[in-house]
Amino acid sequence: MGVFDHLARRIADRPVNVSRRGFLAGTGALVLATTLPLRPARGQTAAADAPAVTAYLELRPDGTALLRSPFIEGGQGIFTAMAQIVGEELDLAPENFSVEIAPPGEPFAIMGGFRLTGGSMSTRTGYPVMRQLGAAARAMLVEAAARSWGVAAEELVTEPGEVIHKDSGRRAAYGDLAAAAMDLPVPAGVALKDPADFRWIGSAVPRLDVRAKSTGRQNYAIDVAVEGMLLAALRHAPRLGLTPAAVTNLQEIEAMRGVHSVHLLDGAVAVVAEKFWQARRAIDAAEIDWTEGEAKWPMPADFSSAGFRDSLATAEGEVVEVEAAGDAAGQLAAAETVIEAVYDAPYVVHGQLEPPSATARFNADGTLDLWMPCQAPEMFQNAAAGAAGLEPAQVIVHQQVLGGFFGRHFLYATANPFPQAIALARAVGRPVKLIWTREEDFLRDAPRPLGLARFRGSVGPNGPEALQIEVVGEGPTQRWYNAPPGQDPSATEGISGKTYAIPNKHIGQIFQANPAVIGYWRSVGHSMHDFMYEGFLDELAAAGGLDPYEMRLSMLSGSERHRSLLERVAELAGGWKQGPFEAADGSTRARGVAMASPFGSEVAVIAEVSIDAGEAKVHDIWVAIDPGQVVNPSTVEAQVQSAVALGTSQTLVEELVYENGEPVARNFDMYPILRPDQMPRVHTAIVGSGAAMGGVGEPGLPAVGPAIVNAVAVLTGQRIRSLPLSKYDLG
Amino acid sequence: MQLTINGATHDVDVEPDTPLLWVIREELGLTGTKYGCGIAQCGACTVLVDGVATRSCVTPADSVEGQEIRTIETVEETEVGRRVVAAWVENEVAQCGYCQSGQVLAATALLTETPNPSDDDIDGAMTNLCRCGTYNKIRAAVRSVAEG
Ligand code: FES
Ligand code: FES
């Protein structure tokens, strides 16, 4: 997600300011704030140094701390990581923290700033700032103790939760010092800890939220209850661009139990009722006439994903250069044998398990409260203000813990329920919670774009000699942030940005607009492009009679970091072997290997696969991941498990097919996702190479698919160039 | 109709075929039971009906009158449920957590019926979907209770 990587890099070295916050003065607590200078990408920035997002630390008299996180928790463990980082410098154990999402509005206003949870960058961007926050608080507590004891601050040390004067044996708990510390000036540029002395950063601190999430006590947007609210269900037009002309059995619907009112919205009909189930029952019974309406991206009535794929395969147009070295065209013209292949990957839905919802309430003072899942609250705030005809400052966004996200909860016109909830709340004059059924979520999700790339390559005795790739299509960063072709990493990443040394290469993008409303999906362009690239690399290896693992090693001779990572994954798997070989259970298995460089991290994967009744069975996935620096290895391990699951799922079974301008699948019956019995064992090696901190939420995914597909090719002799594998009989 | 949920009898006034899921969430206000798909595919809505893991989104309320219904909110009132929750915490199973009410109850039903499940037993009983991919941790947690 290039726009986010760009952000992460930009803020890494900025000075950090910590300030004291008076609004809780007199409570006996020490309250400090700091800002995360996050802003949208170039071109969207209002002012070069617009104040940014605020994070708050409140150290209470009882010695516990409340941290208000600017990043939202959606399963990735960010709340725990934030407690670890602040706790490290503050010298307070992470289990003494509670972490909440920073609430909107004064005094937590973000004043023109921008925050989002995505691009695997929360820890990366929060790290320096959160350390400084903890360090400043600690210095103030030490100073408070020094003054009260009449000694120099330099004579004092801390142990978790207390300040100690070794010479006199005096100790004071943080909670008892908090009030006095609050009266002191905030020191600037406090020295940070030597990483060699870290107690918690780098260790497997337990997640803070597991108990609530194991006992049903974690609330999500769908669980929000507001005094006096009504519930709403709706049905969208089956094809984007149609709009309701009439509900022909309106009286019957209005008379159904619990129904408050029926509403014709832009592109949908909604029923508002006392209970959601009553609304759902009524909307299911509604008979609706649809007519052509106004839409920014209407779906052509004859659109099919299969037809679109074929049009990309043959599309011609300007090839905008993304990466080039040597003379690929000349080398290929002179080559004796040129290998050619076309790879594609389908539309896929996010399938986060919590269906989208939004609760809207207009208040007497003209403000609007919104409770909803979102990964970028300020963007939602602006959009909601536009939808409601209010100033952004009048819209209060209550971000909720997410029941999964994977890119689902960015701002995508037509994919977010909040504009409809706003319209309904205004129409009925009461708060309204709108829940999209799973069927509506499938219908209006912003899926990962169907992608396609055309490869030409030649191989010599030592590996690939020339590679020419045309990536055809549109990336989500162009759609939503106007990144032009050639400068939209989401359209090419995973084909561009590879580390292998190839003397002659040319990678370009041919822009072709995608008729669907497309979005970011976990690991974005990497989720499909690494599959294509690494598959083609194996095709070149096979054509050249080379072992795919050895060939990759030799292509990495210029980068010790990558070379040793590849060797590490082979070692983890008990040594490289391609097979086919017979396993202990009598099955015939093979292994595939692949690498990826997503979101500032490096990853190498080996997959072990067999064929069972015509289907690929994935037994083991070995992952070596190098995120540079590691805050919490158990979080990294969990994120790798999660990324492997999603990577395996999209490789084996996922595909959103469109016919006649509509998605065919509307729920998990027609669109399977990975089942428990399809989950491979996952073996992870975390390598902290010391390089700049990369992401961990998404990087585990991209190399999984190609490793599986490369193993399948060894077993079947069949080179799969179009996902998912469930389209084929591999028997 | 009268429903026995978490040990208490509730008079609920709903259409008889209202799914048990929505009775639990909307009439009783117990939101630990989740809506994920509504068509018996995902298992987020799992509750125990006379100890059997049941997908409440497709269970008409009137079909379970007189039966003992237990939701995630009281899972720790049984010995097995308590141990399952402890194992879920110990193994840090949850990621987003949305599926986990259902997973915990499915495991509780399995381990109550079959204290030492085989791999096939686990495959047969633990069929709820998890989009966050916590499957390996779920299996490890189930095993740790069995080995307890
Ligand atoms: S909500 Fe009942 S099985 Fe998915
Ligand atoms: S933990 Fe997120 S769906 Fe299972």
Coordinates of C-alpha atoms and ligand atoms in Angstrom, one line a residue, chain B residues 21 34-45 55-58, ligand 1:
Chain B
L21 CA -30.3 -15.4 17.4
K34 CA -23.0 -12.8 16.9
Y35 CA -24.7 -12.5 13.5
G36 CA -22.2 -13.4 10.8
C37 CA -24.1 -14.9 7.8
G38 CA -27.7 -15.8 8.8
I39 CA -27.7 -19.0 6.8
A40 CA -25.9 -21.6 9.0
Q41 CA -22.5 -21.2 7.2
C42 CA -20.3 -19.5 9.7
G43 CA -21.2 -20.5 13.3
A44 CA -20.8 -17.0 14.8
C45 CA -24.3 -17.4 16.3
R55 CA -26.6 -22.3 14.9
S56 CA -29.2 -19.9 16.3
C57 CA -29.6 -17.9 13.1
V58 CA -31.6 -20.7 11.5
Ligands
FES1 S1 -24.8 -16.4 11.7 FE1 -25.5 -18.3 12.1 S2 -24.1 -19.6 11.1 FE2 -23.5 -17.6 10.5

